[in-house]
mmCIF file of C-alpha atoms in Angstrom:
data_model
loop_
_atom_site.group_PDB
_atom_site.id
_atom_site.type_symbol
_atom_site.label_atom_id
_atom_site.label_comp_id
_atom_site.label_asym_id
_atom_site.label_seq_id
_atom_site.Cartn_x
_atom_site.Cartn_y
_atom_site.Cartn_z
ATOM 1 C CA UNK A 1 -12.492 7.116 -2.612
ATOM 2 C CA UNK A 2 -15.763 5.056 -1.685
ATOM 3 C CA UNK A 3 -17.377 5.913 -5.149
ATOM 4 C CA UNK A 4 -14.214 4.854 -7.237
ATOM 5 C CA UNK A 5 -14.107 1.635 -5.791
ATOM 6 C CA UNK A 6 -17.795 1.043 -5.933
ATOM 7 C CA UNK A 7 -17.780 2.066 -9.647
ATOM 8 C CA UNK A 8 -14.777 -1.178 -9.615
ATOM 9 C CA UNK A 9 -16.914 -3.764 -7.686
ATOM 10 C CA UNK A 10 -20.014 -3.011 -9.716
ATOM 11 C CA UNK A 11 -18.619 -4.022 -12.886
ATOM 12 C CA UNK A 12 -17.056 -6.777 -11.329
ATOM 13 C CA UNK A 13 -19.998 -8.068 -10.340
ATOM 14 C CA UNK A 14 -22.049 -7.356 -13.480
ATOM 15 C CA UNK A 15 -23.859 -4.608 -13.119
ATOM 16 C CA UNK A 16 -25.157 -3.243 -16.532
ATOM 17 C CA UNK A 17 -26.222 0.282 -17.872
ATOM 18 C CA UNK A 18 -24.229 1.696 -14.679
ATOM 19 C CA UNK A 19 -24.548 5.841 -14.611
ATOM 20 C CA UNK A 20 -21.895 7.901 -13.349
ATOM 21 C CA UNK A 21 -22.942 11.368 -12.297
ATOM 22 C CA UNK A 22 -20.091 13.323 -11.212
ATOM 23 C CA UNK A 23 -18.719 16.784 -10.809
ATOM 24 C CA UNK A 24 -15.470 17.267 -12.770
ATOM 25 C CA UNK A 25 -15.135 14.558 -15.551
ATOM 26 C CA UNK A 26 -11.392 15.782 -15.568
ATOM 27 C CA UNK A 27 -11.336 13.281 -12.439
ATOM 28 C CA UNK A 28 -12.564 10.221 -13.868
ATOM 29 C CA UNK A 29 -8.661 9.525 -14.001
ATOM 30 C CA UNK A 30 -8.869 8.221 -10.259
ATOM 31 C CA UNK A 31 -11.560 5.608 -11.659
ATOM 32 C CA UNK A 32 -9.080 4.503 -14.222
ATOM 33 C CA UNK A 33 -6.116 4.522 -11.130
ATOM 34 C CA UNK A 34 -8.643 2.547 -9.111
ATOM 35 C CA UNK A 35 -9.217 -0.224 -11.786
ATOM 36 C CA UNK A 36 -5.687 -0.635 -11.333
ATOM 37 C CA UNK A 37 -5.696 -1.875 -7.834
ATOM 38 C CA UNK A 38 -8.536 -4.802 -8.981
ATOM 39 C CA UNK A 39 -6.183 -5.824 -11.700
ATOM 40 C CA UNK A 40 -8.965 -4.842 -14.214
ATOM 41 C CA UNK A 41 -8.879 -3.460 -17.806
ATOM 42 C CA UNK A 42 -10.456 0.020 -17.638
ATOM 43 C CA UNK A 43 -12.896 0.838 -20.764
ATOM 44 C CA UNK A 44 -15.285 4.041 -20.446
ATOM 45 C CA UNK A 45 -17.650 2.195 -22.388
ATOM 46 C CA UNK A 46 -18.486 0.346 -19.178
ATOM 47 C CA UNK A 47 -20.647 2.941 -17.444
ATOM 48 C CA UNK A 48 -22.114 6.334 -18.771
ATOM 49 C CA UNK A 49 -20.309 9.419 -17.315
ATOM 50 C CA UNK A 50 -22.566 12.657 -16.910
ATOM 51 C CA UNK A 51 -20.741 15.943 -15.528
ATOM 52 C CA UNK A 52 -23.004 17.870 -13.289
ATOM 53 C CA UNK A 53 -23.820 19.796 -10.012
ATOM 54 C CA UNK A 54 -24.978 17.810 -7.849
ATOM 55 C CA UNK A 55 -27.182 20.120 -6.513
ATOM 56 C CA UNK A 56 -28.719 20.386 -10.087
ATOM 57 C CA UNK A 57 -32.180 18.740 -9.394
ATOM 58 C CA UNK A 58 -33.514 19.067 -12.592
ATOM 59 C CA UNK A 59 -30.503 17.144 -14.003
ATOM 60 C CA UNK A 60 -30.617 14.491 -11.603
ATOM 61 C CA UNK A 61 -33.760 13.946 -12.081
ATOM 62 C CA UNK A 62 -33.415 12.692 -15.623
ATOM 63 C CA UNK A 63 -30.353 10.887 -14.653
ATOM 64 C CA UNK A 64 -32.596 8.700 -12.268
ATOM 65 C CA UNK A 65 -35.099 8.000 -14.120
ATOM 66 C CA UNK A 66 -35.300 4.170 -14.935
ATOM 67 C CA UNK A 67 -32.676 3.177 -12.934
ATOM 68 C CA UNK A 68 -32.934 0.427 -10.321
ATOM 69 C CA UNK A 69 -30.280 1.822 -7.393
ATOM 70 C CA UNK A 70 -29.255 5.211 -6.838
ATOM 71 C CA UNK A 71 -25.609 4.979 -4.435
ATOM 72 C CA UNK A 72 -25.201 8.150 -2.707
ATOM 73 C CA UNK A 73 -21.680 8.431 -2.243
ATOM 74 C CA UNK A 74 -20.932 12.225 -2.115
ATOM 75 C CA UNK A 75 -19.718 14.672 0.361
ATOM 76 C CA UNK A 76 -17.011 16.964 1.211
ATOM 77 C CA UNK A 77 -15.196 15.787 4.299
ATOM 78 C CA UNK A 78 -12.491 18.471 5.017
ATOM 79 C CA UNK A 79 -13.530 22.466 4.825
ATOM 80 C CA UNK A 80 -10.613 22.774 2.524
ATOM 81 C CA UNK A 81 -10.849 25.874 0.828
ATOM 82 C CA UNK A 82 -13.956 26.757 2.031
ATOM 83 C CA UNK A 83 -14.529 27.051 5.881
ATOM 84 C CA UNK A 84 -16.995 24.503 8.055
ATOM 85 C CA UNK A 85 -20.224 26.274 7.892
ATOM 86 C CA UNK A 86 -19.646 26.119 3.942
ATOM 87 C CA UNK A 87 -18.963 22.594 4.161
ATOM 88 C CA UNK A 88 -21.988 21.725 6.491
ATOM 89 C CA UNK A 89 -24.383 23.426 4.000
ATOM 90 C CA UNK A 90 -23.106 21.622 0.995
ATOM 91 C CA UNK A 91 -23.361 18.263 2.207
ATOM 92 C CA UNK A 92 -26.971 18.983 3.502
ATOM 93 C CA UNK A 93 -27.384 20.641 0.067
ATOM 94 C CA UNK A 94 -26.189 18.012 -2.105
ATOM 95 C CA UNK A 95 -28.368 15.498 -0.211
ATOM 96 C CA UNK A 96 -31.375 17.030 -0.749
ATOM 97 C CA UNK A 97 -31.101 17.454 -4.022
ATOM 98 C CA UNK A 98 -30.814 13.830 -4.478
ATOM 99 C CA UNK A 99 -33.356 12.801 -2.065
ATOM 100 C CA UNK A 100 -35.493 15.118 -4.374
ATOM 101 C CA UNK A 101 -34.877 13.679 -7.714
ATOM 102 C CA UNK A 102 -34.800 10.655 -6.320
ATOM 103 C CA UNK A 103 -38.712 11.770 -5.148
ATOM 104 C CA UNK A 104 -39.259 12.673 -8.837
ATOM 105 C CA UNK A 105 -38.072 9.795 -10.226
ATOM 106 C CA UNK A 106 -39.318 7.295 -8.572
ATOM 107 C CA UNK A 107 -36.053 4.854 -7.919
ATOM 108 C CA UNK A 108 -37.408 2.037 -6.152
ATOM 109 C CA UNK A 109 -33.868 1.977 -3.887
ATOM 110 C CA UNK A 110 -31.343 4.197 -2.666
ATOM 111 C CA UNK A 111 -27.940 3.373 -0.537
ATOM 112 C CA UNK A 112 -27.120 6.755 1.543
ATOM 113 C CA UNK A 113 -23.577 7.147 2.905
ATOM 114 C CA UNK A 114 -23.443 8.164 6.323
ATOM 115 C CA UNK A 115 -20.952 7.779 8.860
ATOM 116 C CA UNK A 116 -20.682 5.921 12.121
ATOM 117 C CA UNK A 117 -19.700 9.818 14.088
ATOM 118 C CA UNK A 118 -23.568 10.158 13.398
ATOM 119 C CA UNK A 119 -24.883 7.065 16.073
ATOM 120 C CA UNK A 120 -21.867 8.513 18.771
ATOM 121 C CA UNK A 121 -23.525 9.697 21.918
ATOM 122 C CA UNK A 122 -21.814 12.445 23.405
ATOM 123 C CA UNK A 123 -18.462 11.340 25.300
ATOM 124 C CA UNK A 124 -16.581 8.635 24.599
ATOM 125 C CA UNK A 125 -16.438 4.522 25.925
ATOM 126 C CA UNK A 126 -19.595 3.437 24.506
ATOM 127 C CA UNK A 127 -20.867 0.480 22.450
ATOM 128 C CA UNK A 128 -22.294 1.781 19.124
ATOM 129 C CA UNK A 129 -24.604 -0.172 17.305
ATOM 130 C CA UNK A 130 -27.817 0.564 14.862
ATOM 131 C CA UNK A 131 -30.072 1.072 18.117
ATOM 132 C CA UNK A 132 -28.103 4.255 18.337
ATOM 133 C CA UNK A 133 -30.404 7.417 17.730
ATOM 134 C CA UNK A 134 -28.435 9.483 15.137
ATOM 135 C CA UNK A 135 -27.684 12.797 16.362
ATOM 136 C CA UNK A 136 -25.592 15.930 15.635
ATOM 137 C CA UNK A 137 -24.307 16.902 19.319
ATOM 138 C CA UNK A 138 -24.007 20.853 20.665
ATOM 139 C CA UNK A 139 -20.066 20.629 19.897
ATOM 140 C CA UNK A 140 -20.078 18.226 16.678
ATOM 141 C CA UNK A 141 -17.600 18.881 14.366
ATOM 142 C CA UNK A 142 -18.818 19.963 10.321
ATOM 143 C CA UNK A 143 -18.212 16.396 9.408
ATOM 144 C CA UNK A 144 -20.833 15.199 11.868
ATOM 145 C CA UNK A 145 -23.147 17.893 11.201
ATOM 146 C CA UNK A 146 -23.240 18.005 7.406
ATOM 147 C CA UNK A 147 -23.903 13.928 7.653
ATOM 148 C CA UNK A 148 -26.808 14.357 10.200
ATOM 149 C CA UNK A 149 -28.127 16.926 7.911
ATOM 150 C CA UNK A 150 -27.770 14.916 4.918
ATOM 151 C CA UNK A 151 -29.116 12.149 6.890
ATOM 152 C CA UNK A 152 -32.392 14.091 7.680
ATOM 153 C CA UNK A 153 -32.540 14.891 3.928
ATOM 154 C CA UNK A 154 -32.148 11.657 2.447
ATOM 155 C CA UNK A 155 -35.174 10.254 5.223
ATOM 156 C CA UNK A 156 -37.419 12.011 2.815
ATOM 157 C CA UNK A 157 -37.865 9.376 0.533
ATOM 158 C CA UNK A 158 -39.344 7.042 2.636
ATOM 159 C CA UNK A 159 -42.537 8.549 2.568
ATOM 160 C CA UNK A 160 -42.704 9.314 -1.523
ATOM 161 C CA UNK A 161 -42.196 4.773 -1.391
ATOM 162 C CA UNK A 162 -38.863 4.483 -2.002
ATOM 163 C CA UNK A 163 -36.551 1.824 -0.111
ATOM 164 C CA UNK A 164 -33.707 3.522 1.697
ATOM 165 C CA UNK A 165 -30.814 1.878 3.235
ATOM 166 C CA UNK A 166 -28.935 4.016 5.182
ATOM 167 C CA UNK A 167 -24.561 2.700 5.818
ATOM 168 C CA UNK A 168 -22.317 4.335 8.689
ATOM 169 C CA UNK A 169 -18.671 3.211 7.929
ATOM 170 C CA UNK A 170 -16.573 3.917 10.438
ATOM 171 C CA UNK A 171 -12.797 4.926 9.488
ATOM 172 C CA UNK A 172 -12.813 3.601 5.328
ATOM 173 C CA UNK A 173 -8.721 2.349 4.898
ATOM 174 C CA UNK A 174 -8.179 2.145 1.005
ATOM 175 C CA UNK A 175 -6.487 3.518 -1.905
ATOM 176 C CA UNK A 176 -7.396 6.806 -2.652
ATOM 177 C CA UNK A 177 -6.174 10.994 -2.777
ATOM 178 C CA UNK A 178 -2.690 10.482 -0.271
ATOM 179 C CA UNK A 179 -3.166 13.538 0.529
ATOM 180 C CA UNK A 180 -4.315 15.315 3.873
ATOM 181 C CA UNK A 181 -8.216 14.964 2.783
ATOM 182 C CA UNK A 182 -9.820 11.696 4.021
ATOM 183 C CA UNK A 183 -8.733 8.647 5.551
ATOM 184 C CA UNK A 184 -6.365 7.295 2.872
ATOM 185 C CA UNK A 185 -4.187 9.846 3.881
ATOM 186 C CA UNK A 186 -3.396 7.334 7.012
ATOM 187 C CA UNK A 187 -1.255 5.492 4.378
ATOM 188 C CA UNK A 188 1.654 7.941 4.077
ATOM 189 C CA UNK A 189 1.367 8.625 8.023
ATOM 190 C CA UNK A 190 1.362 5.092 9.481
ATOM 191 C CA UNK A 191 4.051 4.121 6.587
ATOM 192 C CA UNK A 192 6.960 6.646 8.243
ATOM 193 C CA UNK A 193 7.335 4.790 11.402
ATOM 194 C CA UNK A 194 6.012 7.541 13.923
ATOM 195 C CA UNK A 195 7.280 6.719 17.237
ATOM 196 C CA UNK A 196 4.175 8.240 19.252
ATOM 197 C CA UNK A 197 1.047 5.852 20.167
ATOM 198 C CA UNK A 198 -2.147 6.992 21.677
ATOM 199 C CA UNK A 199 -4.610 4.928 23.649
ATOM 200 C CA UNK A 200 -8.162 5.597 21.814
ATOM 201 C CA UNK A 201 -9.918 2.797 20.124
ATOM 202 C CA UNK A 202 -11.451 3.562 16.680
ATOM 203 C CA UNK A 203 -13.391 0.951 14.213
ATOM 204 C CA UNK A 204 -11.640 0.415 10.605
ATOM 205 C CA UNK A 205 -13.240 -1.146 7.627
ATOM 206 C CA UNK A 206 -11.768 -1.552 4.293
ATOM 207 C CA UNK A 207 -12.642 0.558 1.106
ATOM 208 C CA UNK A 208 -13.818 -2.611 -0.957
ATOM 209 C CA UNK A 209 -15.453 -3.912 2.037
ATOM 210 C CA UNK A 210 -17.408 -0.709 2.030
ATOM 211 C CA UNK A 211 -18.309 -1.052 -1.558
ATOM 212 C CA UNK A 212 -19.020 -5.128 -1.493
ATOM 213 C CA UNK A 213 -21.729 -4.012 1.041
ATOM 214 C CA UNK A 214 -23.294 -1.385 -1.144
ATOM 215 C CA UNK A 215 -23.768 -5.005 -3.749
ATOM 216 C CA UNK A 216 -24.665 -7.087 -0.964
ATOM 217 C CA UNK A 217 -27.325 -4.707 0.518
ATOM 218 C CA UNK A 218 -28.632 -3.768 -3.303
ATOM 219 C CA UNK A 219 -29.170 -7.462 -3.593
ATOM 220 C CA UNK A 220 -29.887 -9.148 0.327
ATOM 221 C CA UNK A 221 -33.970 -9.307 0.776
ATOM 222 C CA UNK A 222 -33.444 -9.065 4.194
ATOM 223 C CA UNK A 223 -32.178 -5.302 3.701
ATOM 224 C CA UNK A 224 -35.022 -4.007 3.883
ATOM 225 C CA UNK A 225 -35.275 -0.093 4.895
ATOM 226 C CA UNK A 226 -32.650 -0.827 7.305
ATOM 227 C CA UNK A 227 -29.255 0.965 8.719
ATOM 228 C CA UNK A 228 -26.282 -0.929 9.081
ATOM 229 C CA UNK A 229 -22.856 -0.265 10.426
ATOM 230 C CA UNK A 230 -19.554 -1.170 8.256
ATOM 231 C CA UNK A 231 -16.966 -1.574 10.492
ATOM 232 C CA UNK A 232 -14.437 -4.804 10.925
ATOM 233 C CA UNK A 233 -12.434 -4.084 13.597
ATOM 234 C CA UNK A 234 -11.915 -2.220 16.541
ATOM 235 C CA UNK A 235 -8.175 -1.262 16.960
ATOM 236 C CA UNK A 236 -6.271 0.922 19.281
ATOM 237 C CA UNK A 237 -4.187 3.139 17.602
ATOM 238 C CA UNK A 238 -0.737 1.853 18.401
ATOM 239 C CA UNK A 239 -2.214 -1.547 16.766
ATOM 240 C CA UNK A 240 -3.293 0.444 13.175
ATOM 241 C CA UNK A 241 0.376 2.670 13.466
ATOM 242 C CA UNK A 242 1.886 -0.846 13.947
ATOM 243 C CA UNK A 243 0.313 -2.639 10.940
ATOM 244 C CA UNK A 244 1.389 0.044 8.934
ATOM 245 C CA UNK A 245 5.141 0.168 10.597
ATOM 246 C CA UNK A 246 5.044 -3.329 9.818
ATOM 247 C CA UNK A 247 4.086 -3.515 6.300
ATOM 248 C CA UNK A 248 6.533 -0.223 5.502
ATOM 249 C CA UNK A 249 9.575 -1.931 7.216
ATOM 250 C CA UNK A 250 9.839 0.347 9.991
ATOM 251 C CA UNK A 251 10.203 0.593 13.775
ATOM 252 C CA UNK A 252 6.560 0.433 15.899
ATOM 253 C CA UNK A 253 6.081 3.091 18.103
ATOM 254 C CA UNK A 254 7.112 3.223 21.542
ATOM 255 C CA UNK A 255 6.401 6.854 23.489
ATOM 256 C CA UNK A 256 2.821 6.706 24.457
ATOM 257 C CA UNK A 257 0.964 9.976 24.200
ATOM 258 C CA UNK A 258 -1.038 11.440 26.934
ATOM 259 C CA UNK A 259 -4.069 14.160 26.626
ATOM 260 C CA UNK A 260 -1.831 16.736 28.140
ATOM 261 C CA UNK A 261 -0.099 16.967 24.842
ATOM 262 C CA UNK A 262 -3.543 16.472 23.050
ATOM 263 C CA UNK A 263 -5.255 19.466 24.571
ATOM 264 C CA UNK A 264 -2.309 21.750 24.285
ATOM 265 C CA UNK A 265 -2.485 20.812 20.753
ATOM 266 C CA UNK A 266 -6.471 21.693 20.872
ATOM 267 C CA UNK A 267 -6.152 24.974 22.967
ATOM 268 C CA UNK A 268 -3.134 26.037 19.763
ATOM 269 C CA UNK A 269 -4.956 24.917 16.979
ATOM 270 C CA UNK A 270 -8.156 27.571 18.515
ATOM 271 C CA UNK A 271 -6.002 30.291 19.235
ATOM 272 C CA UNK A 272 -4.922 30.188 15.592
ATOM 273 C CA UNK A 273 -7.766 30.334 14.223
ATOM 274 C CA UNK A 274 -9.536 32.577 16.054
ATOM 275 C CA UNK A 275 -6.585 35.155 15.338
ATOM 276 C CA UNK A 276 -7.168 34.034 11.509
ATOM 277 C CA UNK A 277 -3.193 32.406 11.354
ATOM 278 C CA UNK A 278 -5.235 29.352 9.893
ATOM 279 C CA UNK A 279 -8.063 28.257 8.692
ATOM 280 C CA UNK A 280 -11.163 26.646 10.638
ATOM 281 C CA UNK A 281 -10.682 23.001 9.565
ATOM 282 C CA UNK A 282 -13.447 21.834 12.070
ATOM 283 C CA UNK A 283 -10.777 20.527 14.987
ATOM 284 C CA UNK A 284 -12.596 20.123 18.116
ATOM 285 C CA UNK A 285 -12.371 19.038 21.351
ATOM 286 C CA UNK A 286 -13.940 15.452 21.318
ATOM 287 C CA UNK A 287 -12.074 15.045 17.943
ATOM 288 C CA UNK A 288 -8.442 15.257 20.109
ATOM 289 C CA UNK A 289 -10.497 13.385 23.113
ATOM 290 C CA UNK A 290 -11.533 10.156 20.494
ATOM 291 C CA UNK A 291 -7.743 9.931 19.891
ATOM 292 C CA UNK A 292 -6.841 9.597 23.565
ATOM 293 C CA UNK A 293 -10.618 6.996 24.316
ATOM 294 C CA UNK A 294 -12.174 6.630 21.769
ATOM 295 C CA UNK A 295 -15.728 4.142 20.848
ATOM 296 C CA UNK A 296 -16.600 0.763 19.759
ATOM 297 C CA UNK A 297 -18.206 -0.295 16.841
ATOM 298 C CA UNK A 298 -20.707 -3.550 15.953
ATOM 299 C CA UNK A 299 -20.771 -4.108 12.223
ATOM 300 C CA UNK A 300 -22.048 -7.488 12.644
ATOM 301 C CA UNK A 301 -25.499 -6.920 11.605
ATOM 302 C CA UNK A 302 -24.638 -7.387 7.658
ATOM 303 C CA UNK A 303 -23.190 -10.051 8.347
ATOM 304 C CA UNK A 304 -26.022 -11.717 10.025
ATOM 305 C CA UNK A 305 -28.464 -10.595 7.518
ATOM 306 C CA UNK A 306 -26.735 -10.888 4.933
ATOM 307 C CA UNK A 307 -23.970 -13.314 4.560
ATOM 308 C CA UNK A 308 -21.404 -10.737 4.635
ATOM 309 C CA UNK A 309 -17.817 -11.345 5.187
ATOM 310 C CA UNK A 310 -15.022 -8.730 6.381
ATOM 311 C CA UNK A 311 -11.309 -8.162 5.627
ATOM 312 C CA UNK A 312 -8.697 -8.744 8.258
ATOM 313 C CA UNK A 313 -7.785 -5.018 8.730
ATOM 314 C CA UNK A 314 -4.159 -6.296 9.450
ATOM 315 C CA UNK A 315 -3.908 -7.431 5.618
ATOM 316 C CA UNK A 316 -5.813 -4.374 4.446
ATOM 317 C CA UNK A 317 -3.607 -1.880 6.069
ATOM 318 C CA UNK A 318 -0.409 -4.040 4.196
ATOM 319 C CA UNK A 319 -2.154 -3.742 0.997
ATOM 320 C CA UNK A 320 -2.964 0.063 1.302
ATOM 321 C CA UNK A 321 0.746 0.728 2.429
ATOM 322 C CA UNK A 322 2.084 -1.264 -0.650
ATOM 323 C CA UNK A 323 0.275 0.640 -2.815
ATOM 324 C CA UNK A 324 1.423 3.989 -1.403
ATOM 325 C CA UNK A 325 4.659 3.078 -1.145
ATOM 326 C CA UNK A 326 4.461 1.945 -5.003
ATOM 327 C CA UNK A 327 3.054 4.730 -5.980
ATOM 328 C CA UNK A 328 5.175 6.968 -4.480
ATOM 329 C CA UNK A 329 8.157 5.037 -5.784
ATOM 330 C CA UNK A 330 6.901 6.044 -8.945
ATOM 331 C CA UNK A 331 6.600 9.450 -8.711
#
């Protein structure tokens, strides 16, 4: 999703001789679908598109070579198919690969996707900012794991003189696969009108917000080798279920949802797995217990750096929803 709309704002904002390595040109589709939302005409002959493995080093390698800005966007964020330990070593995998041809290329910048899970300390209620030591706790999920992992990777290029600026979005609302594998998938959930609410408190940032910072970093001085949290808002989750109830036309909830329900649903979903009914999709215990608390996060340091502006999440959320609803009107 992040990479689509990054591809989007790059040629809006006149980037030139823009390379597209990716893993199944079959999907370049979702590019084309993305264009869409920004109104804009979609022409291959914009960027250069280059199937490979991402863990191919060698081919990487003479991808980067000349370019200005590498964008790291990549990363499996649901097991899917393949189970969490799988997923963990991929991400990890597909970062080092790039931190290494980025080494033997010499880019002068890269902009490494993190995520905001990675500056959590263990528990919930706390203040997250860049002073946060990233960290992969004893019970992380894969998610958090594979990014601290990639994380470490990516570090690597400090020392061979390339810049590296490192971006923890929290949860990225956008246009993107509706189905159960990221965050866009909140579209078709918040869009039915669910009548239950929890209490947690999670940071939301918009797709293109995400991908206007990539720009904005590629091109603020003050950048530097720095880390900086993307994240507009911090919204309970009855507030992002109502935005979306609102925009779809339907009713808000109304039966809050306490963790007695939560960790029954915890304690079920292990049971399962561990007697193989379904597969490990990384579920654990302080992902239920950020639904019921939950942290805050400061994305304010763009902004003071840089100049940087945010989306109301409010209008975001309407747009997303519109689009989903569109889409699915469509078939």
């Amino acid at each position: 999703m992040i990479g689509s709309h990054l591809v989007a704002e790059l040629i809006k904002a006149g980037y030139i001789d823009v390379i597209l390595p990716v893993r199944n040109t079959a999907k370049i589709d979702r590019i084309k679908r993305t264009f869409g939302f920004y109104g804009l005409e979609f022409d291959p002959a914009m960027f250069s598109i280059v199937e490979t493995e991402l863990t191919d080093t060698a081919a990487l390698t003479r991808i980067f070579r000349g370019v200005d800005t590498v964008f790291h966007c990549a990363a499996t964020i649901m097991p899917g198919k393949t189970g969490a330990q799988e997923m963990i070593d991929g991400n990890i995998r597909i970062a080092g690969s790039v931190a290494d041809a980025v080494i033997s290329a010499a880019v002068p910048k890269v902009i490494h996707t993190s995520s905001v899970i990675v500056l959590c300390p263990p528990g919930h209620g706390h203040t997250v900012t860049e002073e946060n030591i990233p960290q992969a706790s004893e019970n992380a999920g894969p998610y958090e794991k594979g990014k601290y992992g990639a994380d470490l990777e990516m570090e690597r290029v400090r020392g061979a003189g390339t810049d590296l600026i490192t971006v923890y979005p929290s949860v990225v609302l956008g246009e993107g696969d509706w189905s159960l594998n990221g965050s866009s998938a909140l579209a078709p959930v918040v869009s039915r009108g669910i009548p239950f609410y929890a209490d947690g408190v999670m940071g939301y940032v918009d797709v293109r917000d995400v991908a206007r910072a990539y720009i904005t970093l590629d091109n603020c001085p003050e950048a530097g080798n720095g880390r900086f949290i993307l994240s507009a808002e911090n919204l309970s989750y009855r507030e992002i279920i109502n935005y979306g109830a609102q925009a779809a036309g339907k009713r808000k909830p109304f039966i809050r949802v306490g963790k007695g329900l939560f960790y029954t649903a915890y304690y079920t979903l292990r049971t399962l797995t561990s007697l193989g009914l379904m597969k490990n999709m990384g579920m654990t215990k302080g992902t239920l217990g950020s639904v019921l608390y939950g942290n805050r996060y400061i994305g304010d340091k763009i902004k003071k750096k840089c100049s940087f502006e945010y989306l109301p999440v409010k209008d975001t959320v309407a747009r997303v929803v519109r689009n989903y609803l569109k889409e699915k009107k469509e078939g």
